[in-house]
Amino acid sequence: MRVYHSEAHALHAPAFEVFEGGEKIPSFEKPERVAQILAALRAAGHFEILPPEDFGLEPIRAVHDPGYLAFLETAFAEWKRLSVAEETPPLLPATFPPAGLRGRIPAGLLGRAGYYMMDLSAPITAGTWQAALSSAHCALSGAKFISSTHPLQESASPLHPLSAFALCRPPGHHAGRAWGGGYCYINNAAVAAHWLTRFGRVAVLDVDYHAGNGTQDIFYERADVLTLSIHADPDDEYPYFSGYPEETGAGAGLGYHHNFVLPAGAEDRLYLETLERALERLVAYQPAFLVVSAGMDIYSEDPLGKIRVSTAGIAAIGRRIAALRLPTLIVMEGGYATDALGRNVMAFLEAFL
Ligand code: SP5
Ligand code: ZN
């Protein structure tokens, strides 16, 4: 199986995030996550680890707001110019627009940071933009590879549906069209899914513990990308402000988004039953491609999650999705039980080999 990975991920290594209670803690989303996954993939042997191709900015601009992208690209340099400290700290806003007060975009940097970021878990450091860009290019590289089975592509040889794993870091599914947050800056899965729509209908299935609010935002009014997310109840869990079952799309996209909410403590059996409900929607849509936002924070021992899926359960989820026999791009999202991350990713990927 092809794996797309860039060493540039390590350029993004924020020293802290701000947790509940305002506690400054070491960021759960750290470079060691990728090291653990790579070690497991290398030990397993049957993975071809490749650097991403440079797709430039065009396919990213296709799903993100240009002002937001310009902010991400230039914010740290501007922050550094303003900073008097010897070592410039990460850029992190502390003031956010209240509901209904997203009027003019403030000219000053901190105002723009509050405008574009939804929380205190996505600080912008010197290497954030480059890492986020390389992460999106991993997803695009995987998308390009799995699309090579499509009849519109010259190299079509549709014996087996192709699959690829984009080892994206930073993750992406909490990044909306014009905002970031939740460790996410560029929505890698959304960038890849949009890129694939040139060849046909695309389904995005988000199995990360947290609702894929960014992906929901990006495709909410579109019928050419079906978005499905299975996650913890946003009444009690991040990202709080979307991910509810009654949110089913709008305009042309009405009926093309579905949220599946699980209670705290949900185990393998309930997860897999819920997955069946989501897959009914997916199969009925008859997509040409599948993009999976693969967060491993559904794992029972995850420090952020309260869903209790076992490693065997994660393998069963992978088997069920692989049984769809669709060209599938698996995009890394969350997962913070770092020691178990390698074997959980392996468990998920096994059925796609
Ligand atoms: C990509 C991804 O998984 N992002 C998740 C960001 C979650 N940030 C908010 C964390 C809130 C944790 N609340 C649970 C407390 C456990 N003691
Ligand atoms: Zn998550």
PDB file of N, CA, C and O in Angstrom, residues 99-173:
ATOM      1  N   ALA A  99     -21.476  35.534  18.392  1.00  0.00           N
ATOM      2  CA  ALA A  99     -22.419  35.134  17.338  1.00  0.00           C
ATOM      3  C   ALA A  99     -23.025  36.357  16.677  1.00  0.00           C
ATOM      4  O   ALA A  99     -23.429  37.298  17.349  1.00  0.00           O
ATOM      5  N   GLY A 100     -23.048  36.367  15.361  1.00  0.00           N
ATOM      6  CA  GLY A 100     -23.675  37.453  14.631  1.00  0.00           C
ATOM      7  C   GLY A 100     -22.799  38.682  14.483  1.00  0.00           C
ATOM      8  O   GLY A 100     -23.211  39.658  13.883  1.00  0.00           O
ATOM      9  N   LEU A 101     -21.606  38.659  15.026  1.00  0.00           N
ATOM     10  CA  LEU A 101     -20.743  39.833  14.908  1.00  0.00           C
ATOM     11  C   LEU A 101     -19.497  39.567  14.074  1.00  0.00           C
ATOM     12  O   LEU A 101     -18.417  40.023  14.385  1.00  0.00           O
ATOM     13  N   ARG A 102     -19.689  38.806  13.029  1.00  0.00           N
ATOM     14  CA  ARG A 102     -18.609  38.626  12.077  1.00  0.00           C
ATOM     15  C   ARG A 102     -18.780  39.659  10.980  1.00  0.00           C
ATOM     16  O   ARG A 102     -19.225  39.365   9.891  1.00  0.00           O
ATOM     17  N   GLY A 103     -18.439  40.867  11.294  1.00  0.00           N
ATOM     18  CA  GLY A 103     -18.578  41.928  10.314  1.00  0.00           C
ATOM     19  C   GLY A 103     -17.282  42.077   9.554  1.00  0.00           C
ATOM     20  O   GLY A 103     -16.778  41.129   8.955  1.00  0.00           O
ATOM     21  N   ARG A 104     -16.704  43.241   9.637  1.00  0.00           N
ATOM     22  CA  ARG A 104     -15.474  43.502   8.910  1.00  0.00           C
ATOM     23  C   ARG A 104     -14.317  42.737   9.547  1.00  0.00           C
ATOM     24  O   ARG A 104     -14.306  42.478  10.758  1.00  0.00           O
ATOM     25  N   ILE A 105     -13.373  42.352   8.749  1.00  0.00           N
ATOM     26  CA  ILE A 105     -12.216  41.614   9.249  1.00  0.00           C
ATOM     27  C   ILE A 105     -11.235  42.628   9.832  1.00  0.00           C
ATOM     28  O   ILE A 105     -10.819  43.558   9.139  1.00  0.00           O
ATOM     29  N   PRO A 106     -10.866  42.502  11.107  1.00  0.00           N
ATOM     30  CA  PRO A 106      -9.965  43.492  11.702  1.00  0.00           C
ATOM     31  C   PRO A 106      -8.634  43.557  10.949  1.00  0.00           C
ATOM     32  O   PRO A 106      -8.138  42.545  10.455  1.00  0.00           O
ATOM     33  N   ALA A 107      -8.065  44.746  10.884  1.00  0.00           N
ATOM     34  CA  ALA A 107      -6.793  44.915  10.181  1.00  0.00           C
ATOM     35  C   ALA A 107      -5.644  44.330  11.000  1.00  0.00           C
ATOM     36  O   ALA A 107      -4.718  43.723  10.455  1.00  0.00           O
ATOM     37  N   GLY A 108      -5.704  44.492  12.316  1.00  0.00           N
ATOM     38  CA  GLY A 108      -4.598  44.064  13.173  1.00  0.00           C
ATOM     39  C   GLY A 108      -4.507  42.547  13.284  1.00  0.00           C
ATOM     40  O   GLY A 108      -5.486  41.827  13.087  1.00  0.00           O
ATOM     41  N   LEU A 109      -3.317  42.073  13.598  1.00  0.00           N
ATOM     42  CA  LEU A 109      -3.044  40.635  13.574  1.00  0.00           C
ATOM     43  C   LEU A 109      -3.865  39.848  14.599  1.00  0.00           C
ATOM     44  O   LEU A 109      -4.428  38.805  14.275  1.00  0.00           O
ATOM     45  N   LEU A 110      -3.931  40.317  15.851  1.00  0.00           N
ATOM     46  CA  LEU A 110      -4.641  39.535  16.870  1.00  0.00           C
ATOM     47  C   LEU A 110      -6.146  39.470  16.582  1.00  0.00           C
ATOM     48  O   LEU A 110      -6.787  38.450  16.838  1.00  0.00           O
ATOM     49  N   GLY A 111      -6.671  40.550  16.036  1.00  0.00           N
ATOM     50  CA  GLY A 111      -8.078  40.547  15.633  1.00  0.00           C
ATOM     51  C   GLY A 111      -8.327  39.546  14.516  1.00  0.00           C
ATOM     52  O   GLY A 111      -9.291  38.778  14.546  1.00  0.00           O
ATOM     53  N   ARG A 112      -7.418  39.534  13.554  1.00  0.00           N
ATOM     54  CA  ARG A 112      -7.556  38.554  12.466  1.00  0.00           C
ATOM     55  C   ARG A 112      -7.400  37.131  12.989  1.00  0.00           C
ATOM     56  O   ARG A 112      -8.087  36.215  12.546  1.00  0.00           O
ATOM     57  N   ALA A 113      -6.488  36.953  13.947  1.00  0.00           N
ATOM     58  CA  ALA A 113      -6.287  35.603  14.506  1.00  0.00           C
ATOM     59  C   ALA A 113      -7.560  35.115  15.194  1.00  0.00           C
ATOM     60  O   ALA A 113      -7.972  33.961  15.017  1.00  0.00           O
ATOM     61  N   GLY A 114      -8.213  35.981  15.969  1.00  0.00           N
ATOM     62  CA  GLY A 114      -9.476  35.607  16.615  1.00  0.00           C
ATOM     63  C   GLY A 114     -10.572  35.353  15.602  1.00  0.00           C
ATOM     64  O   GLY A 114     -11.423  34.475  15.777  1.00  0.00           O
ATOM     65  N   TYR A 115     -10.541  36.120  14.528  1.00  0.00           N
ATOM     66  CA  TYR A 115     -11.556  35.990  13.476  1.00  0.00           C
ATOM     67  C   TYR A 115     -11.434  34.648  12.759  1.00  0.00           C
ATOM     68  O   TYR A 115     -12.443  34.000  12.453  1.00  0.00           O
ATOM     69  N   TYR A 116     -10.202  34.221  12.524  1.00  0.00           N
ATOM     70  CA  TYR A 116      -9.986  33.028  11.702  1.00  0.00           C
ATOM     71  C   TYR A 116      -9.793  31.728  12.494  1.00  0.00           C
ATOM     72  O   TYR A 116      -9.881  30.652  11.902  1.00  0.00           O
ATOM     73  N   MET A 117      -9.488  31.811  13.791  1.00  0.00           N
ATOM     74  CA  MET A 117      -9.269  30.573  14.549  1.00  0.00           C
ATOM     75  C   MET A 117     -10.419  30.392  15.546  1.00  0.00           C
ATOM     76  O   MET A 117     -10.852  31.352  16.159  1.00  0.00           O
ATOM     77  N   MET A 118     -10.903  29.153  15.703  1.00  0.00           N
ATOM     78  CA  MET A 118     -12.089  28.962  16.542  1.00  0.00           C
ATOM     79  C   MET A 118     -11.783  28.598  17.994  1.00  0.00           C
ATOM     80  O   MET A 118     -12.693  28.568  18.818  1.00  0.00           O
ATOM     81  N   ASP A 119     -10.537  28.316  18.330  1.00  0.00           N
ATOM     82  CA  ASP A 119     -10.249  27.912  19.711  1.00  0.00           C
ATOM     83  C   ASP A 119      -8.768  28.101  20.028  1.00  0.00           C
ATOM     84  O   ASP A 119      -8.025  28.679  19.231  1.00  0.00           O
ATOM     85  N   LEU A 120      -8.361  27.591  21.178  1.00  0.00           N
ATOM     86  CA  LEU A 120      -6.993  27.830  21.669  1.00  0.00           C
ATOM     87  C   LEU A 120      -6.090  26.609  21.508  1.00  0.00           C
ATOM     88  O   LEU A 120      -5.083  26.478  22.194  1.00  0.00           O
ATOM     89  N   SER A 121      -6.468  25.716  20.609  1.00  0.00           N
ATOM     90  CA  SER A 121      -5.661  24.500  20.455  1.00  0.00           C
ATOM     91  C   SER A 121      -4.850  24.496  19.161  1.00  0.00           C
ATOM     92  O   SER A 121      -4.167  23.521  18.864  1.00  0.00           O
ATOM     93  N   ALA A 122      -4.942  25.584  18.393  1.00  0.00           N
ATOM     94  CA  ALA A 122      -4.242  25.604  17.102  1.00  0.00           C
ATOM     95  C   ALA A 122      -3.326  26.826  16.985  1.00  0.00           C
ATOM     96  O   ALA A 122      -3.565  27.712  16.165  1.00  0.00           O
ATOM     97  N   PRO A 123      -2.261  26.845  17.794  1.00  0.00           N
ATOM     98  CA  PRO A 123      -1.327  27.964  17.711  1.00  0.00           C
ATOM     99  C   PRO A 123      -0.579  27.944  16.373  1.00  0.00           C
ATOM    100  O   PRO A 123      -0.376  26.882  15.784  1.00  0.00           O
ATOM    101  N   ILE A 124      -0.201  29.125  15.923  1.00  0.00           N
ATOM    102  CA  ILE A 124       0.540  29.230  14.662  1.00  0.00           C
ATOM    103  C   ILE A 124       2.006  29.508  14.982  1.00  0.00           C
ATOM    104  O   ILE A 124       2.335  30.487  15.651  1.00  0.00           O
ATOM    105  N   THR A 125       2.859  28.602  14.529  1.00  0.00           N
ATOM    106  CA  THR A 125       4.302  28.723  14.777  1.00  0.00           C
ATOM    107  C   THR A 125       5.019  28.997  13.456  1.00  0.00           C
ATOM    108  O   THR A 125       4.384  29.045  12.396  1.00  0.00           O
ATOM    109  N   ALA A 126       6.348  29.134  13.547  1.00  0.00           N
ATOM    110  CA  ALA A 126       7.142  29.455  12.350  1.00  0.00           C
ATOM    111  C   ALA A 126       6.932  28.431  11.232  1.00  0.00           C
ATOM    112  O   ALA A 126       6.917  28.776  10.056  1.00  0.00           O
ATOM    113  N   GLY A 127       6.788  27.164  11.593  1.00  0.00           N
ATOM    114  CA  GLY A 127       6.712  26.120  10.566  1.00  0.00           C
ATOM    115  C   GLY A 127       5.313  25.624  10.266  1.00  0.00           C
ATOM    116  O   GLY A 127       5.143  24.680   9.486  1.00  0.00           O
ATOM    117  N   THR A 128       4.302  26.251  10.873  1.00  0.00           N
ATOM    118  CA  THR A 128       2.934  25.725  10.747  1.00  0.00           C
ATOM    119  C   THR A 128       2.440  25.701   9.304  1.00  0.00           C
ATOM    120  O   THR A 128       1.909  24.698   8.826  1.00  0.00           O
ATOM    121  N   TRP A 129       2.637  26.812   8.598  1.00  0.00           N
ATOM    122  CA  TRP A 129       2.122  26.897   7.226  1.00  0.00           C
ATOM    123  C   TRP A 129       2.748  25.833   6.334  1.00  0.00           C
ATOM    124  O   TRP A 129       2.056  25.108   5.608  1.00  0.00           O
ATOM    125  N   GLN A 130       4.073  25.711   6.414  1.00  0.00           N
ATOM    126  CA  GLN A 130       4.762  24.744   5.564  1.00  0.00           C
ATOM    127  C   GLN A 130       4.337  23.316   5.880  1.00  0.00           C
ATOM    128  O   GLN A 130       4.144  22.486   4.988  1.00  0.00           O
ATOM    129  N   ALA A 131       4.182  23.022   7.175  1.00  0.00           N
ATOM    130  CA  ALA A 131       3.745  21.686   7.576  1.00  0.00           C
ATOM    131  C   ALA A 131       2.320  21.417   7.098  1.00  0.00           C
ATOM    132  O   ALA A 131       2.023  20.346   6.559  1.00  0.00           O
ATOM    133  N   ALA A 132       1.443  22.399   7.268  1.00  0.00           N
ATOM    134  CA  ALA A 132       0.037  22.222   6.858  1.00  0.00           C
ATOM    135  C   ALA A 132      -0.058  22.030   5.344  1.00  0.00           C
ATOM    136  O   ALA A 132      -0.833  21.207   4.851  1.00  0.00           O
ATOM    137  N   LEU A 133       0.749  22.780   4.619  1.00  0.00           N
ATOM    138  CA  LEU A 133       0.766  22.659   3.160  1.00  0.00           C
ATOM    139  C   LEU A 133       1.234  21.261   2.737  1.00  0.00           C
ATOM    140  O   LEU A 133       0.638  20.608   1.874  1.00  0.00           O
ATOM    141  N   SER A 134       2.304  20.784   3.371  1.00  0.00           N
ATOM    142  CA  SER A 134       2.818  19.456   3.015  1.00  0.00           C
ATOM    143  C   SER A 134       1.807  18.373   3.392  1.00  0.00           C
ATOM    144  O   SER A 134       1.663  17.362   2.695  1.00  0.00           O
ATOM    145  N   SER A 135       1.070  18.598   4.469  1.00  0.00           N
ATOM    146  CA  SER A 135       0.044  17.651   4.903  1.00  0.00           C
ATOM    147  C   SER A 135      -1.053  17.551   3.836  1.00  0.00           C
ATOM    148  O   SER A 135      -1.464  16.449   3.436  1.00  0.00           O
ATOM    149  N   ALA A 136      -1.489  18.710   3.336  1.00  0.00           N
ATOM    150  CA  ALA A 136      -2.513  18.728   2.274  1.00  0.00           C
ATOM    151  C   ALA A 136      -1.983  18.062   1.001  1.00  0.00           C
ATOM    152  O   ALA A 136      -2.719  17.346   0.301  1.00  0.00           O
ATOM    153  N   HIS A 137      -0.694  18.276   0.723  1.00  0.00           N
ATOM    154  CA  HIS A 137      -0.116  17.661  -0.480  1.00  0.00           C
ATOM    155  C   HIS A 137      -0.023  16.139  -0.344  1.00  0.00           C
ATOM    156  O   HIS A 137      -0.104  15.417  -1.349  1.00  0.00           O
ATOM    157  N   CYS A 138       0.127  15.642   0.867  1.00  0.00           N
ATOM    158  CA  CYS A 138       0.070  14.182   1.076  1.00  0.00           C
ATOM    159  C   CYS A 138      -1.311  13.652   0.694  1.00  0.00           C
ATOM    160  O   CYS A 138      -1.434  12.622   0.018  1.00  0.00           O
ATOM    161  N   ALA A 139      -2.350  14.361   1.138  1.00  0.00           N
ATOM    162  CA  ALA A 139      -3.720  13.927   0.820  1.00  0.00           C
ATOM    163  C   ALA A 139      -3.963  14.000  -0.692  1.00  0.00           C
ATOM    164  O   ALA A 139      -4.546  13.083  -1.283  1.00  0.00           O
ATOM    165  N   LEU A 140      -3.506  15.078  -1.321  1.00  0.00           N
ATOM    166  CA  LEU A 140      -3.685  15.217  -2.771  1.00  0.00           C
ATOM    167  C   LEU A 140      -2.936  14.137  -3.537  1.00  0.00           C
ATOM    168  O   LEU A 140      -3.440  13.599  -4.534  1.00  0.00           O
ATOM    169  N   SER A 141      -1.736  13.805  -3.078  1.00  0.00           N
ATOM    170  CA  SER A 141      -0.950  12.759  -3.739  1.00  0.00           C
ATOM    171  C   SER A 141      -1.685  11.423  -3.671  1.00  0.00           C
ATOM    172  O   SER A 141      -1.722  10.667  -4.653  1.00  0.00           O
ATOM    173  N   GLY A 142      -2.264  11.140  -2.516  1.00  0.00           N
ATOM    174  CA  GLY A 142      -3.048   9.912  -2.359  1.00  0.00           C
ATOM    175  C   GLY A 142      -4.284   9.921  -3.257  1.00  0.00           C
ATOM    176  O   GLY A 142      -4.643   8.911  -3.860  1.00  0.00           O
ATOM    177  N   ALA A 143      -4.923  11.090  -3.340  1.00  0.00           N
ATOM    178  CA  ALA A 143      -6.118  11.226  -4.191  1.00  0.00           C
ATOM    179  C   ALA A 143      -5.756  10.956  -5.650  1.00  0.00           C
ATOM    180  O   ALA A 143      -6.465  10.239  -6.370  1.00  0.00           O
ATOM    181  N   LYS A 144      -4.639  11.518  -6.071  1.00  0.00           N
ATOM    182  CA  LYS A 144      -4.213  11.324  -7.456  1.00  0.00           C
ATOM    183  C   LYS A 144      -3.954   9.842  -7.724  1.00  0.00           C
ATOM    184  O   LYS A 144      -4.360   9.296  -8.753  1.00  0.00           O
ATOM    185  N   PHE A 145      -3.308   9.191  -6.761  1.00  0.00           N
ATOM    186  CA  PHE A 145      -3.006   7.768  -6.952  1.00  0.00           C
ATOM    187  C   PHE A 145      -4.286   6.928  -7.040  1.00  0.00           C
ATOM    188  O   PHE A 145      -4.428   6.111  -7.951  1.00  0.00           O
ATOM    189  N   ILE A 146      -5.211   7.113  -6.108  1.00  0.00           N
ATOM    190  CA  ILE A 146      -6.416   6.253  -6.151  1.00  0.00           C
ATOM    191  C   ILE A 146      -7.285   6.564  -7.368  1.00  0.00           C
ATOM    192  O   ILE A 146      -8.035   5.718  -7.827  1.00  0.00           O
ATOM    193  N   SER A 147      -7.152   7.763  -7.921  1.00  0.00           N
ATOM    194  CA  SER A 147      -7.964   8.106  -9.092  1.00  0.00           C
ATOM    195  C   SER A 147      -7.391   7.499 -10.368  1.00  0.00           C
ATOM    196  O   SER A 147      -8.028   7.564 -11.417  1.00  0.00           O
ATOM    197  N   SER A 148      -6.223   6.901 -10.288  1.00  0.00           N
ATOM    198  CA  SER A 148      -5.627   6.330 -11.490  1.00  0.00           C
ATOM    199  C   SER A 148      -6.344   5.065 -11.941  1.00  0.00           C
ATOM    200  O   SER A 148      -6.076   4.550 -13.009  1.00  0.00           O
ATOM    201  N   THR A 149      -7.308   4.564 -11.159  1.00  0.00           N
ATOM    202  CA  THR A 149      -8.149   3.447 -11.626  1.00  0.00           C
ATOM    203  C   THR A 149      -9.361   3.953 -12.389  1.00  0.00           C
ATOM    204  O   THR A 149     -10.102   3.178 -12.942  1.00  0.00           O
ATOM    205  N   HIS A 150      -9.575   5.277 -12.343  1.00  0.00           N
ATOM    206  CA  HIS A 150     -10.796   5.787 -12.957  1.00  0.00           C
ATOM    207  C   HIS A 150     -10.669   5.837 -14.479  1.00  0.00           C
ATOM    208  O   HIS A 150      -9.629   6.218 -14.997  1.00  0.00           O
ATOM    209  N   PRO A 151     -11.725   5.468 -15.193  1.00  0.00           N
ATOM    210  CA  PRO A 151     -11.673   5.442 -16.662  1.00  0.00           C
ATOM    211  C   PRO A 151     -11.219   6.759 -17.286  1.00  0.00           C
ATOM    212  O   PRO A 151     -10.654   6.751 -18.371  1.00  0.00           O
ATOM    213  N   LEU A 152     -11.487   7.894 -16.620  1.00  0.00           N
ATOM    214  CA  LEU A 152     -11.066   9.172 -17.188  1.00  0.00           C
ATOM    215  C   LEU A 152      -9.551   9.358 -17.137  1.00  0.00           C
ATOM    216  O   LEU A 152      -8.998  10.187 -17.831  1.00  0.00           O
ATOM    217  N   GLN A 153      -8.895   8.578 -16.295  1.00  0.00           N
ATOM    218  CA  GLN A 153      -7.448   8.657 -16.205  1.00  0.00           C
ATOM    219  C   GLN A 153      -6.846   7.667 -17.199  1.00  0.00           C
ATOM    220  O   GLN A 153      -7.358   6.573 -17.385  1.00  0.00           O
ATOM    221  N   GLU A 154      -5.732   8.049 -17.811  1.00  0.00           N
ATOM    222  CA  GLU A 154      -5.154   7.213 -18.863  1.00  0.00           C
ATOM    223  C   GLU A 154      -4.689   5.839 -18.370  1.00  0.00           C
ATOM    224  O   GLU A 154      -4.835   4.839 -19.043  1.00  0.00           O
ATOM    225  N   SER A 155      -4.138   5.824 -17.174  1.00  0.00           N
ATOM    226  CA  SER A 155      -3.512   4.593 -16.682  1.00  0.00           C
ATOM    227  C   SER A 155      -4.518   3.627 -16.034  1.00  0.00           C
ATOM    228  O   SER A 155      -4.163   2.865 -15.159  1.00  0.00           O
ATOM    229  N   ALA A 156      -5.766   3.673 -16.516  1.00  0.00           N
ATOM    230  CA  ALA A 156      -6.788   2.845 -15.878  1.00  0.00           C
ATOM    231  C   ALA A 156      -6.497   1.352 -15.988  1.00  0.00           C
ATOM    232  O   ALA A 156      -6.261   0.822 -17.065  1.00  0.00           O
ATOM    233  N   SER A 157      -6.484   0.673 -14.857  1.00  0.00           N
ATOM    234  CA  SER A 157      -6.419  -0.780 -14.846  1.00  0.00           C
ATOM    235  C   SER A 157      -7.269  -1.246 -13.669  1.00  0.00           C
ATOM    236  O   SER A 157      -6.774  -1.573 -12.617  1.00  0.00           O
ATOM    237  N   PRO A 158      -8.591  -1.266 -13.878  1.00  0.00           N
ATOM    238  CA  PRO A 158      -9.517  -1.394 -12.750  1.00  0.00           C
ATOM    239  C   PRO A 158      -9.681  -2.829 -12.243  1.00  0.00           C
ATOM    240  O   PRO A 158     -10.775  -3.313 -12.115  1.00  0.00           O
ATOM    241  N   LEU A 159      -8.567  -3.500 -11.979  1.00  0.00           N
ATOM    242  CA  LEU A 159      -8.651  -4.856 -11.435  1.00  0.00           C
ATOM    243  C   LEU A 159      -9.091  -4.817  -9.980  1.00  0.00           C
ATOM    244  O   LEU A 159     -10.020  -5.481  -9.570  1.00  0.00           O
ATOM    245  N   HIS A 160      -8.395  -4.015  -9.210  1.00  0.00           N
ATOM    246  CA  HIS A 160      -8.746  -3.845  -7.801  1.00  0.00           C
ATOM    247  C   HIS A 160      -8.947  -2.365  -7.562  1.00  0.00           C
ATOM    248  O   HIS A 160      -8.217  -1.553  -8.121  1.00  0.00           O
ATOM    249  N   PRO A 161      -9.875  -2.003  -6.720  1.00  0.00           N
ATOM    250  CA  PRO A 161      -9.933  -0.586  -6.370  1.00  0.00           C
ATOM    251  C   PRO A 161      -8.665  -0.227  -5.602  1.00  0.00           C
ATOM    252  O   PRO A 161      -8.208  -0.994  -4.744  1.00  0.00           O
ATOM    253  N   LEU A 162      -8.079   0.883  -5.941  1.00  0.00           N
ATOM    254  CA  LEU A 162      -6.840   1.291  -5.274  1.00  0.00           C
ATOM    255  C   LEU A 162      -7.153   1.954  -3.946  1.00  0.00           C
ATOM    256  O   LEU A 162      -8.204   2.556  -3.764  1.00  0.00           O
ATOM    257  N   SER A 163      -6.186   1.862  -3.038  1.00  0.00           N
ATOM    258  CA  SER A 163      -6.302   2.627  -1.807  1.00  0.00           C
ATOM    259  C   SER A 163      -4.930   3.207  -1.481  1.00  0.00           C
ATOM    260  O   SER A 163      -3.905   2.735  -1.964  1.00  0.00           O
ATOM    261  N   ALA A 164      -4.940   4.262  -0.701  1.00  0.00           N
ATOM    262  CA  ALA A 164      -3.695   4.897  -0.268  1.00  0.00           C
ATOM    263  C   ALA A 164      -3.913   5.495   1.108  1.00  0.00           C
ATOM    264  O   ALA A 164      -5.050   5.814   1.490  1.00  0.00           O
ATOM    265  N   PHE A 165      -2.820   5.626   1.829  1.00  0.00           N
ATOM    266  CA  PHE A 165      -2.881   6.226   3.168  1.00  0.00           C
ATOM    267  C   PHE A 165      -2.101   7.532   3.147  1.00  0.00           C
ATOM    268  O   PHE A 165      -0.901   7.541   2.837  1.00  0.00           O
ATOM    269  N   ALA A 166      -2.772   8.635   3.446  1.00  0.00           N
ATOM    270  CA  ALA A 166      -2.107   9.930   3.565  1.00  0.00           C
ATOM    271  C   ALA A 166      -1.798  10.159   5.044  1.00  0.00           C
ATOM    272  O   ALA A 166      -2.712  10.344   5.853  1.00  0.00           O
ATOM    273  N   LEU A 167      -0.519  10.096   5.369  1.00  0.00           N
ATOM    274  CA  LEU A 167      -0.102  10.235   6.771  1.00  0.00           C
ATOM    275  C   LEU A 167      -0.018  11.734   7.104  1.00  0.00           C
ATOM    276  O   LEU A 167       1.049  12.305   7.292  1.00  0.00           O
ATOM    277  N   CYS A 168      -1.189  12.339   7.134  1.00  0.00           N
ATOM    278  CA  CYS A 168      -1.258  13.804   7.285  1.00  0.00           C
ATOM    279  C   CYS A 168      -1.002  14.244   8.723  1.00  0.00           C
ATOM    280  O   CYS A 168      -1.529  13.675   9.672  1.00  0.00           O
ATOM    281  N   ARG A 169      -0.199  15.251   8.856  1.00  0.00           N
ATOM    282  CA  ARG A 169       0.006  15.947  10.124  1.00  0.00           C
ATOM    283  C   ARG A 169       0.514  17.341   9.788  1.00  0.00           C
ATOM    284  O   ARG A 169       1.504  17.436   9.062  1.00  0.00           O
ATOM    285  N   PRO A 170      -0.056  18.406  10.289  1.00  0.00           N
ATOM    286  CA  PRO A 170      -1.225  18.443  11.167  1.00  0.00           C
ATOM    287  C   PRO A 170      -2.486  17.871  10.509  1.00  0.00           C
ATOM    288  O   PRO A 170      -2.581  17.818   9.288  1.00  0.00           O
ATOM    289  N   PRO A 171      -3.445  17.456  11.392  1.00  0.00           N
ATOM    290  CA  PRO A 171      -4.710  16.940  10.878  1.00  0.00           C
ATOM    291  C   PRO A 171      -5.542  18.067  10.261  1.00  0.00           C
ATOM    292  O   PRO A 171      -5.100  19.225  10.248  1.00  0.00           O
ATOM    293  N   GLY A 172      -6.743  17.742   9.748  1.00  0.00           N
ATOM    294  CA  GLY A 172      -7.452  18.761   8.986  1.00  0.00           C
ATOM    295  C   GLY A 172      -8.948  18.908   9.211  1.00  0.00           C
ATOM    296  O   GLY A 172      -9.512  19.944   8.872  1.00  0.00           O
ATOM    297  N   HIS A 173      -9.624  17.902   9.780  1.00  0.00           N
ATOM    298  CA  HIS A 173     -11.091  17.903   9.663  1.00  0.00           C
ATOM    299  C   HIS A 173     -11.812  18.970  10.479  1.00  0.00           C
ATOM    300  O   HIS A 173     -13.008  19.170  10.282  1.00  0.00           O
TER     301      HIS A 173
END
